[in-house]
Coordinates of C-alpha atoms in Angstrom, one line a residue:
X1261 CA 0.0 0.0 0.0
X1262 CA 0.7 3.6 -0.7
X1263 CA -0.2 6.8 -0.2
X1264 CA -1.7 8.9 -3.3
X1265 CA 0.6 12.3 -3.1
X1266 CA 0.2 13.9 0.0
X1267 CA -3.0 12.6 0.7
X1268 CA -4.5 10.4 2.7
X1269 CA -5.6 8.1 0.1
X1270 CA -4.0 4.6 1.0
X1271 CA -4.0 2.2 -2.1
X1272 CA -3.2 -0.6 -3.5
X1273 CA 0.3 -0.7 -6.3
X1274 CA -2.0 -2.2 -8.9
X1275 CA -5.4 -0.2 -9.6
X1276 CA -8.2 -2.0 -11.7
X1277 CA -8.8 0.0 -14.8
X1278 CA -12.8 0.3 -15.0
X1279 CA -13.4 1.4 -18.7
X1280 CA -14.0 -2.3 -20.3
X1281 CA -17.0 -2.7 -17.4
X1282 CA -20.5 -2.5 -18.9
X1283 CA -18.7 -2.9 -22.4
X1284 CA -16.5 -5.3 -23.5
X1285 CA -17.3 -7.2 -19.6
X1286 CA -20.6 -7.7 -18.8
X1287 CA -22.3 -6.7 -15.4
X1288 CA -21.8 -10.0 -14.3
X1289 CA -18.6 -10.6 -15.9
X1290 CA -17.4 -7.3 -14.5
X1291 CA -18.5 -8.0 -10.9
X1292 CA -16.2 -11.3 -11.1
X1293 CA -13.4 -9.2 -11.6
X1294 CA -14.2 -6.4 -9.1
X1295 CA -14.6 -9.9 -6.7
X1296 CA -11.2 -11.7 -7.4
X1297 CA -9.6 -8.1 -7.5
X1298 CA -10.9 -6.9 -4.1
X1299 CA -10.7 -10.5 -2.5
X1300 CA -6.8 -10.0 -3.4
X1301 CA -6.5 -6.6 -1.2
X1302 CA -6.8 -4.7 -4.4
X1303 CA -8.9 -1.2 -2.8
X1304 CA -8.3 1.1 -6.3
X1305 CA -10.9 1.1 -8.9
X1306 CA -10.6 3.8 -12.1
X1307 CA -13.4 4.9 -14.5
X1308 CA -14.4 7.7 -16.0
X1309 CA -18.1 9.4 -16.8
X1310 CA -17.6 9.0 -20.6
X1311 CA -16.9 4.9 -20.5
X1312 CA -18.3 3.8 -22.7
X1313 CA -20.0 6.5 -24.9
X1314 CA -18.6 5.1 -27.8
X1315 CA -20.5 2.4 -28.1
X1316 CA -23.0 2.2 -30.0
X1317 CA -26.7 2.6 -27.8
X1318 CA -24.2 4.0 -24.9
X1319 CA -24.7 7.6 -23.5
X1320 CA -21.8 7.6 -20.7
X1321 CA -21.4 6.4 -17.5
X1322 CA -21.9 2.7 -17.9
X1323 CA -18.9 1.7 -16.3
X1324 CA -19.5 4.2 -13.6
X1325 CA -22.8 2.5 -13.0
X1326 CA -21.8 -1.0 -12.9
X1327 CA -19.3 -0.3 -10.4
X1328 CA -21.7 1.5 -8.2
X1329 CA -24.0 -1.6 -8.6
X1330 CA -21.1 -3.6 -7.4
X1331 CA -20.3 -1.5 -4.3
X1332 CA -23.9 -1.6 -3.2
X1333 CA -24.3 -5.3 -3.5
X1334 CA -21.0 -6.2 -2.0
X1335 CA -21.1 -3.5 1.2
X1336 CA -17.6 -2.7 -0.7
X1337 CA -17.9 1.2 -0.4
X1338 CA -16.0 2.1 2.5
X1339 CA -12.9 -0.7 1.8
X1340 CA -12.6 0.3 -1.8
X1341 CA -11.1 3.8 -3.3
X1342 CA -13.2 4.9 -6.3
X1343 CA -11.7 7.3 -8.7
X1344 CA -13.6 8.9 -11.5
X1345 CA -12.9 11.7 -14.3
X1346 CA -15.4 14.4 -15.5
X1347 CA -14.8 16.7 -18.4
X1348 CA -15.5 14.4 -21.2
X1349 CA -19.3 13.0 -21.2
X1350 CA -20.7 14.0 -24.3
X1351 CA -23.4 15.9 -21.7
X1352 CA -20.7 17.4 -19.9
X1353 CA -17.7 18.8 -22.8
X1354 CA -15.1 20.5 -20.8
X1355 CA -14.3 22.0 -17.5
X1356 CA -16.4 24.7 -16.9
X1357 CA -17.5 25.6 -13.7
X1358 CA -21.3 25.0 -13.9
X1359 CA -20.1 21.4 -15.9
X1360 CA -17.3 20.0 -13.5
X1361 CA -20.4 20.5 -10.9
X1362 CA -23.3 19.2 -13.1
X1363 CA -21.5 16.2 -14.1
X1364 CA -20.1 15.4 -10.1
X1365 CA -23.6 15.1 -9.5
X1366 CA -24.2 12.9 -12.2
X1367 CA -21.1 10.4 -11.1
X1368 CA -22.3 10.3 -7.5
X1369 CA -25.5 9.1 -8.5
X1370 CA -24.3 6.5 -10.8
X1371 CA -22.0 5.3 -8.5
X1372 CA -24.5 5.5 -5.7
X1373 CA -22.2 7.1 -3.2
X1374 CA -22.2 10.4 -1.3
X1375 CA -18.3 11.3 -2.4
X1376 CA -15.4 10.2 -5.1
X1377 CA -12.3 9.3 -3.2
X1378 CA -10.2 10.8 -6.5
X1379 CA -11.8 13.1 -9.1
X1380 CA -9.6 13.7 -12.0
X1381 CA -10.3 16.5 -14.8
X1382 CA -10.3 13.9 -17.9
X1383 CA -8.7 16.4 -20.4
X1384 CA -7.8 19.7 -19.9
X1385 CA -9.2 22.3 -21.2
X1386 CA -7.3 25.4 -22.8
X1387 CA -10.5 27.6 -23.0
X1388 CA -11.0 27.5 -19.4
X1389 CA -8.6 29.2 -16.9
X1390 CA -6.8 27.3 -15.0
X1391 CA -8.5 29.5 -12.2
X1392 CA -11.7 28.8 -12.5
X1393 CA -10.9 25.0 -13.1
X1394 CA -9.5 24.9 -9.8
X1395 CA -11.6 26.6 -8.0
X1396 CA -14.5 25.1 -9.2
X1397 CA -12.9 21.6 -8.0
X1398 CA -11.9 23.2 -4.6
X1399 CA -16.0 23.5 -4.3
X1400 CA -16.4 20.2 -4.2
X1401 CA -14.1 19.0 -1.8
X1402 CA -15.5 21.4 0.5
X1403 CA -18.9 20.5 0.5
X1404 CA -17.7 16.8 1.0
X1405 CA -18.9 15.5 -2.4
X1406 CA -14.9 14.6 -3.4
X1407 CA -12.2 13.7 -1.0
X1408 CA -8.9 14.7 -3.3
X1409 CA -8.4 16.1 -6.8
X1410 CA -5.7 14.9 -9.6
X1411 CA -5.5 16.0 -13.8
X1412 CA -4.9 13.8 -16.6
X1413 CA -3.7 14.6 -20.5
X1414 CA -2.7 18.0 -19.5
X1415 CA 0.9 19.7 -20.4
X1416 CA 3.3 20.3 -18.2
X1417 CA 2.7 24.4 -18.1
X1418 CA -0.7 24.1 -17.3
X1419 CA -0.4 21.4 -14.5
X1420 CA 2.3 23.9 -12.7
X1421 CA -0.2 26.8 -13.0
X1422 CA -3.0 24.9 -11.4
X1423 CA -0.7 23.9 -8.7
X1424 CA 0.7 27.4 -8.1
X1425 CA -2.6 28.6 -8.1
X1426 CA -4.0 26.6 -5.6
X1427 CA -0.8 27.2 -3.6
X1428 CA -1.4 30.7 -3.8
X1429 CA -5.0 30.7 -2.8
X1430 CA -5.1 28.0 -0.3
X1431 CA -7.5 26.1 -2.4
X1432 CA -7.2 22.2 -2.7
X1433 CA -4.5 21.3 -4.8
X1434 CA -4.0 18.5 -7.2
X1435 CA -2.7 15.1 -5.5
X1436 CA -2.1 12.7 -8.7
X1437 CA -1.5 12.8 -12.4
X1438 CA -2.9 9.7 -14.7
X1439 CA -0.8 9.8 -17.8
X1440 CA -0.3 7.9 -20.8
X1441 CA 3.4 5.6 -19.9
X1442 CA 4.3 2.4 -20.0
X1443 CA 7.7 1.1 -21.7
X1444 CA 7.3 1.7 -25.1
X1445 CA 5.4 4.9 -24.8
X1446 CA 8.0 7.0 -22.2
X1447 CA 8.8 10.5 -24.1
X1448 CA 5.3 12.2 -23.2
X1449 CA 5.5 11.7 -19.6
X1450 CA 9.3 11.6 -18.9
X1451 CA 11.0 15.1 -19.2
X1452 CA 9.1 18.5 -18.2
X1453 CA 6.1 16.9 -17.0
X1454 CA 7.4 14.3 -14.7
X1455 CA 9.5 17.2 -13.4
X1456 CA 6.5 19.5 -12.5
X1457 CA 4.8 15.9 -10.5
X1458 CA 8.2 15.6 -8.6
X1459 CA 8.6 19.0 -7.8
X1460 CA 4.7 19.4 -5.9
X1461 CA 4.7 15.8 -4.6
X1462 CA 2.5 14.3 -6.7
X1463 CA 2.0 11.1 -7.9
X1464 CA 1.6 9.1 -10.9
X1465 CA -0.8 6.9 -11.3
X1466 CA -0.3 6.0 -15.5
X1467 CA -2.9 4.5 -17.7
X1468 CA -2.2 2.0 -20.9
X1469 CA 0.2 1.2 -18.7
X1470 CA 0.4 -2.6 -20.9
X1471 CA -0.4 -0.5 -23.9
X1472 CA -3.3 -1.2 -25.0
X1473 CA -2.6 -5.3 -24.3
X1474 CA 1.0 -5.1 -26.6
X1475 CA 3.1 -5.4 -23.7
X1476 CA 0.8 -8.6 -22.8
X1477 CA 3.0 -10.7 -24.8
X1478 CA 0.4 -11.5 -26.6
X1479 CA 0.7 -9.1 -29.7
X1480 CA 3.4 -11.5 -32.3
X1481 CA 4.1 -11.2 -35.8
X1482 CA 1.3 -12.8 -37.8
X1483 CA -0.9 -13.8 -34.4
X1484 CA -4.3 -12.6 -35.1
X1485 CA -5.8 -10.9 -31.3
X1486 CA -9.3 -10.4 -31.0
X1487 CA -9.9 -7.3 -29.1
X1488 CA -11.1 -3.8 -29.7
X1489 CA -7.8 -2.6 -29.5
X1490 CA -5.7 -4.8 -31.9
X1491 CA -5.1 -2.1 -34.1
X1492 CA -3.4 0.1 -32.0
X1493 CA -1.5 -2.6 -30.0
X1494 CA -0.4 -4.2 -32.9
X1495 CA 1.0 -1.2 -34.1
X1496 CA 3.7 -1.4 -32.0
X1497 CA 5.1 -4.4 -33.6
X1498 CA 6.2 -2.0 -36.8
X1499 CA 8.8 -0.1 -34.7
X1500 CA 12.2 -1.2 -33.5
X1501 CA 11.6 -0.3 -29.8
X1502 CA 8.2 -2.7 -29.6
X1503 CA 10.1 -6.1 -30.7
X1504 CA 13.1 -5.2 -28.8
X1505 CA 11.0 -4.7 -25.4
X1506 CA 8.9 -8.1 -25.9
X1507 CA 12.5 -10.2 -26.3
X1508 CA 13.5 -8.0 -22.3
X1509 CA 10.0 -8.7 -21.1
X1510 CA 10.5 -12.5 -22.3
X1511 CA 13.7 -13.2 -20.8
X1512 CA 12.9 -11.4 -17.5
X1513 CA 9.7 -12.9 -17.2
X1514 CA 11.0 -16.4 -17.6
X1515 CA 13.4 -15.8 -14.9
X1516 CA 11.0 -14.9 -12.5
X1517 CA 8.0 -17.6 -13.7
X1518 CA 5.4 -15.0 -14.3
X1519 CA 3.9 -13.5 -17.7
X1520 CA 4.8 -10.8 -19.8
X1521 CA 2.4 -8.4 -18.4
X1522 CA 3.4 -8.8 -15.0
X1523 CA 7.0 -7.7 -15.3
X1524 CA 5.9 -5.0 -17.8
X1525 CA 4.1 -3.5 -14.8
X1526 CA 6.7 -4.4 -11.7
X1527 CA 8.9 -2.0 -14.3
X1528 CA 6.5 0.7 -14.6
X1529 CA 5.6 0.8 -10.5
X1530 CA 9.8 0.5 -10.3
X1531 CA 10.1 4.2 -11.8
X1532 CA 10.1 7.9 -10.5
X1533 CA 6.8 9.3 -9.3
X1534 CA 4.7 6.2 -9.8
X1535 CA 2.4 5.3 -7.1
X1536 CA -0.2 2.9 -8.7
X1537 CA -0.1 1.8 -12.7
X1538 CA -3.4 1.1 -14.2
X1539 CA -4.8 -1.6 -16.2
X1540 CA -7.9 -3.3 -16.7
X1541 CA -8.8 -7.1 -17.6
X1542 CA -12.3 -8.2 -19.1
X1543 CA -12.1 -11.1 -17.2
X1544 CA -11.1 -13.1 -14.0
X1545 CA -8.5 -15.0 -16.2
X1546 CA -6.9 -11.9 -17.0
X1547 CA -6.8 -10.2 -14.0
X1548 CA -3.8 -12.8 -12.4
X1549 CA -1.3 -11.7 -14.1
X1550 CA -1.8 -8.5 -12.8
X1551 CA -2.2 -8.8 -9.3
X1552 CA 1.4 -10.8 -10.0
X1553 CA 3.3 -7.5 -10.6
X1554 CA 2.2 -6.5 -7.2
X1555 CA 4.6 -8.8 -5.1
X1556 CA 7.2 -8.8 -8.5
X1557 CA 10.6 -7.2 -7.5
X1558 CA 13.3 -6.9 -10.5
X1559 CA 16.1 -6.6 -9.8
X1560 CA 18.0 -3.4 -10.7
X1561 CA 20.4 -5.3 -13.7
X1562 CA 16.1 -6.6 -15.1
X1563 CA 15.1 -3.0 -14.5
X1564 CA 18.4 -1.8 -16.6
X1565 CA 17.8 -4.1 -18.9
X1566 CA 14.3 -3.9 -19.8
X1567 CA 15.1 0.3 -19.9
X1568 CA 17.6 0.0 -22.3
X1569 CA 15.4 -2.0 -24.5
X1570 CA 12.8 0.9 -24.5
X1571 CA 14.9 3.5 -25.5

């Protein structure tokens, strides 16, 4: 367990990416996972108000409510960490004052709670001043409806003005960044922007961080995967970096007994910043390998190795 920042958010190393519940899981199917996950001492659950508007017959916030279904039927709420983004429902476009408000409501009553533990702005938005973004947030932690706030996709610039900001003004102050890294995608976060999350405390809590199932192991040269996300996975097999990282994550993972996926996370929890990687698994079957990287330690020659390979 660790702490989120400086809050007082205690969580599991491993949290359980919610954006394939109520699409490609099931309510059922999802609720098995939530089960094995929890019943593991996993206590960190991510969605988002816009999974999954892009289905077809979605509107947003199916994930949101299938998790909410879970906590109720479980008595899971006060032993489980819930963390939610607003900013991108298609009823609720950007981060406007009246809409971060509108669509906090909306999550609490999908969720059927009376407060998010983590609410992140999804995307930021450049209209928007960084003022009123913040301030808007600080409203709901003090009327209780959110515990802590984080960002997500913003730049580095922006993140340090929200931060200075709330500094200045004593209003509640970002905790956490969720931001696109895992080892073959390290340039966006690693540089100015991991500088501005060390530099305030904050932690990194990184999603794709198997991206997008590549670093699964499953992804080969002329293996067909079915999954929504095959084209973009598989897209890492046309660069030199992609290869090169699945022969590390082979030999590495061999060594220790444990899949691909596993090590590819111990390495991503290993580096600077990083509290809590994300990643989700659409079923039970999925979800053990990983809940492996949790008790993985590489050693530092596997952590060099696997680094170089990504470079």
């Amino acid at each position: 367990m660790a702490l989120i920042g400086n809050s007082d958010l205690d969580v599991s190393p491993l949290c359980l990416g919610g954006n394939v519940f109520g699409w490609t899981a099931d309510e059922a199917t999802s609720f098995e996972v939530l089960d094995s996950y929890a019943e593991a001492g996993g206590n960190f659950v991510d969605t988002a108000d816009v999974y999954s508007a892009w289905v077809p017959g979605h509107s947003g916030g199916e994930s949101e409510t299938v998790i909410g279904s879970w906590l109720a039927k479980r008595g899971r709420r006060d032993d489980v960490l819930v963390a939610t983004k607003v900013g991108s429902h298609p009823d609720f476009k950007g981060l406007k004052a009246a809409t971060v408000k509108a669509a906090a409501e909306e999550s609490l009553r999908r969720l059927g709670t009376d407060r998010i533990d983590l609410y992140y702005t999804h995307y930021d938005d450049p209209e928007t001043p960084v003022e009123e973004i913040v301030t808007a947030l600080d409203g709901l932690v003090r009327e209780g409806k959110v515990r802590h706030v984080a960002a997500s996709n913003i730049s580095p610039e922006r993140l340090a003005a929200s931060l200075e900001f709330a500094d200045r003004e004593g209003l509640t102050k970002y905790v956490a960044l969720q931001q696109h890294y895992n080892l073959v995608e390290r340039e966006q976060y690693e540089g100015p922007l991991r500088e501005v999350v060390q530099a305030h405390g904050l932690a990194s809590v990184p999603y794709f961080g198997l991206a997008r199932g590549f670093l699964t192991g499953k992804y080969r040269p002329g293996v067909t995967v079915d999954s929504p996300r095959a084209e973009g996975a598989g897209a890492y097999l046309g660069s030199e970096r992609g290869p090169r990282v699945l022969a590390a994550l082979d030999e590495v993972a061999a060594a220790h007994g444990v899949e691909p996926a596993s090590v590819a996370l111990a390495w991503l929890r290993s580096q600077p910043t990083v509290v809590a990687p994300i990643a989700s698994a659409r079923t039970p079957g999925q979800l053990s390998a990983l809940l492996a990287s949790i008790d993985l330690e590489l050693t530092a020659a596997e952590l060099d190795q696997l680094t170089k390979a990504s470079v």
